[in-house]
Amino acid sequence: MSVTGREAGPLAPSEAPGVPPGATAPPGAPGRILVPYGQGRIRGLGADDLGAHGAAMDRLVSLGLPVVPGLTVPAGAAASLAESDTAEAAVALVEQLSGRRIADLARPLLLRLSASAPTGIAGLPPDLACLGVTPAGADGLCAVIGSEDALYDVWAATVRVIAEYALDVPGALLDDALLDTPGPRARVKVLLSLVAEHGSRPFPDDPAQQVALAARALLARWDSPRARRSRRAQRLPADLAVALHVQALRIGPADHSGYGTAVSRDPETGRLCPQGSFFRGVRRSAPPPHTGEPLDRLAGGTALLEHCLLTLERHLGAPVSVDFELRDDEISLLSASAQLRPPLRASVCLAADLARDGALGREEAVRRITPAQVQELLHPRLRLTGGEELLVKGLPAAPGAASGAVVLSSERALELAADGTPVVLVAAETTPADVPGMLASAAVLTGSGGIASHAAVVARGAGKPAVCGAEGLRVDLATGTVRFGERVVREGAPVSLDGRTGAVYAGRLDVGVAGPPPELSTVLAWADGVRRLGVRANADTAAEVETALALGAEGVGLCRTEHQFLGERLPLIRRVLLAADPAARAEALVALERAQYEDFRALLAAVGGRPVTVRLLDAPLHEFLPAPGEALDAADALRADALREANPMLGLRGVRLALLHERLYPAQAEALFAAWADVAATGVRPELEVMIPLVSLPEELAAAAEYVRDAAAAVAARTGVEVPYRLGTMIETPRAALLAGELAEHAEFFSFGTNDLTQLTYGFSRDDVERQVLAPYQERGFLTASPFARLDPHGVGALVALAAERAREVRPGIKLGVCGEHGGDPESIAFCDRLGLDYVSCSAHRVPVARMAAAHSALDERDDTSGGTR
């Protein structure tokens, strides 16, 4: 059926689609069923009539692009090409279209016959080329080409198919003969002899008769039991009709002629730059390996090819691939289509190019790039070949990929990294003392913990790939080995890690270099113009702030002050916790305040005039206490043992610790306000927000707020500077969410700490439950994703929604944000956007993902509001 819904029946002579401009229709009926490329749509014929190839060639002609001369016999009339009068008309018409004649060695012409269905499908018959060649004329054609193998090889393949499917020569007889015949010329001679001896008639020299036999062979092959089974497997009608296409195969010297394939964009850069291969001689369906040449060797260069590809990209709106023919230094297209799986960089660059040229709206360009694709561009990936040895699979805790030597301690990581050796830090679990080694490593691998564990959070913040919760991983420091099940790997042996999939492989694998094209920044800037939701970063140091701002963060949504005591500064907080008496604690707090002042001053200067939310100390005690045997002396060991808790995540941390050590938060706050005053003296005035963590009681927040206000007053009295700031709290406990209205009486902003809120709502230990519970739950369908990776909208999300509603009732202008790692997950971001939160905050290297996700959420909401129209 045609696109108008009528049968493609005979047309009146004046309507004959077989008549090109300036050409005359061959006499009689055959000309009326021959449709030159480019004239099908004029006559109301679509892919059902012309086949996918005929319809595609029509489009190319309509775009003004050069195509190989040819014609289509529509599906309903394809069998007529097996009749001599139609075949003669087809040959005459292709000669007229190409301006060449078969057997004219001055401008030689042969023919190619192919079939196509209404859509692209598997199992179509092979193309039959070199129709029109004869034993008497073959050598003359080879002389023109400059080589004989290409011509004879293609000719032999064509004779083989026609012999079996049109001339009744048994296929087994043909195959047996070809097994013992090495060269292409000899194969043609053997095949012609077999046809003469066993066929229903000798192989003809007349080109029209060859075309008729070729049509009969293709249709017989299409109607074979094997082809019908293939169509059934694809759920296609067994009697699906195909159109036939007769193309000019123009012969010329190999140094000025050939064929090739090209894609429009460089896969590494994404820029418009034809990439592909060019083959000299007669086109073959499977060119000999290693015979292709780069496109820059095309006679006449790639300018015309680039023009064709650019035109097609604008028309199809996608990176494209083409098959082309070169004859007499002129390019003609054989086929063209959008790439099915274009390289990601190519898609990003094209979206930006189309929008800049006005061929695509900026919002549509944003829609084309998904948050997942942004993440893929930002991080390196392993280049797998299929032969890798998988050591273990854990939880994908931080995206990216790396290879390096196994190290079993932070100290060893620092030693080797200082010499320029890439290392992978492997540990049962990590602690704050391991942070310097983690930052020096190329990747981190732990046997315990989940995607919200210490190792995962630090790795994501640093942009390091990490795999956590690797089941079966056992570290033996005494022997310097790691056991992965039965496999033992020694320290120093190379491994490769994929933080996107959680896979760890033996050996050093090739790692694809990360680095998005500059066009991604352009599209992200357009996304910023679309989104409503703000995007901040979790950043604890000036260096992290600079990284976050470079990636598009609008400020800092969470500065974890406890992270400033990691590594070499760990003794500062330990001295406060393990002080033997008030005097020792006061001395330790002075040292802590001095160190924090330096950190805050650098942090605030890096933030500039943007918002920055500083969370006062919140860390489980076990992260800061010395491990057994690591205390400075016996007295410190006894005090550390007295502070150890059975469940430190629910113990003395956050505001609870500050209320029992009453000078802790004032010391931090005074350091912060003094640093702000000094930075403000340089003309930089950050929008400061001070946050109290792990509040469950309104009284806790009121008491901590008093500490902060007193600290601000003390700094004002000392410096004469009244520091402007907002005071708020984290909503991390279900009770805080339920009492949000009462807390809002004391807080000017809320930041939802969804890592802890998820842990406490589910009763899941975020360090242990991922491997032991969540994976089996997902396998059984209880959960669709880890609630630590994707915000649970029904439980945790309901608490967030309730808290937001109650807080706004008390304080309508209260600022609301999310600072858990859910702030970098696209589905969680969409949920926060729907609730009307003001911002999300995530690790710096997830900021571009969050920006794109927030834009997609805004566009989706607009579509929903407008009923799905754009």
PDB file of C-alpha atoms in Angstrom, residues 65 204 219 283 289 313 471 682 715 763 809:
ATOM      1  CA  LEU A  65      22.212  15.229  -2.564  1.00  0.00           C
ATOM      2  CA  PRO A 204      23.313 -15.353 -20.807  1.00  0.00           C
ATOM      3  CA  LEU A 219      12.596 -13.405  -5.294  1.00  0.00           C
ATOM      4  CA  ARG A 283      32.022  -2.612  -4.545  1.00  0.00           C
ATOM      5  CA  PRO A 289      40.342  -7.256   5.429  1.00  0.00           C
ATOM      6  CA  GLU A 313      22.435  15.653  10.007  1.00  0.00           C
ATOM      7  CA  GLU A 471      31.738  -9.945  49.150  1.00  0.00           C
ATOM      8  CA  THR A 682      38.667  41.933  51.076  1.00  0.00           C
ATOM      9  CA  VAL A 715      33.342  38.044  67.299  1.00  0.00           C
ATOM     10  CA  GLY A 763      16.255   0.913  60.464  1.00  0.00           C
ATOM     11  CA  GLU A 809       3.091  26.703  57.808  1.00  0.00           C
TER      12      GLU A 809
END
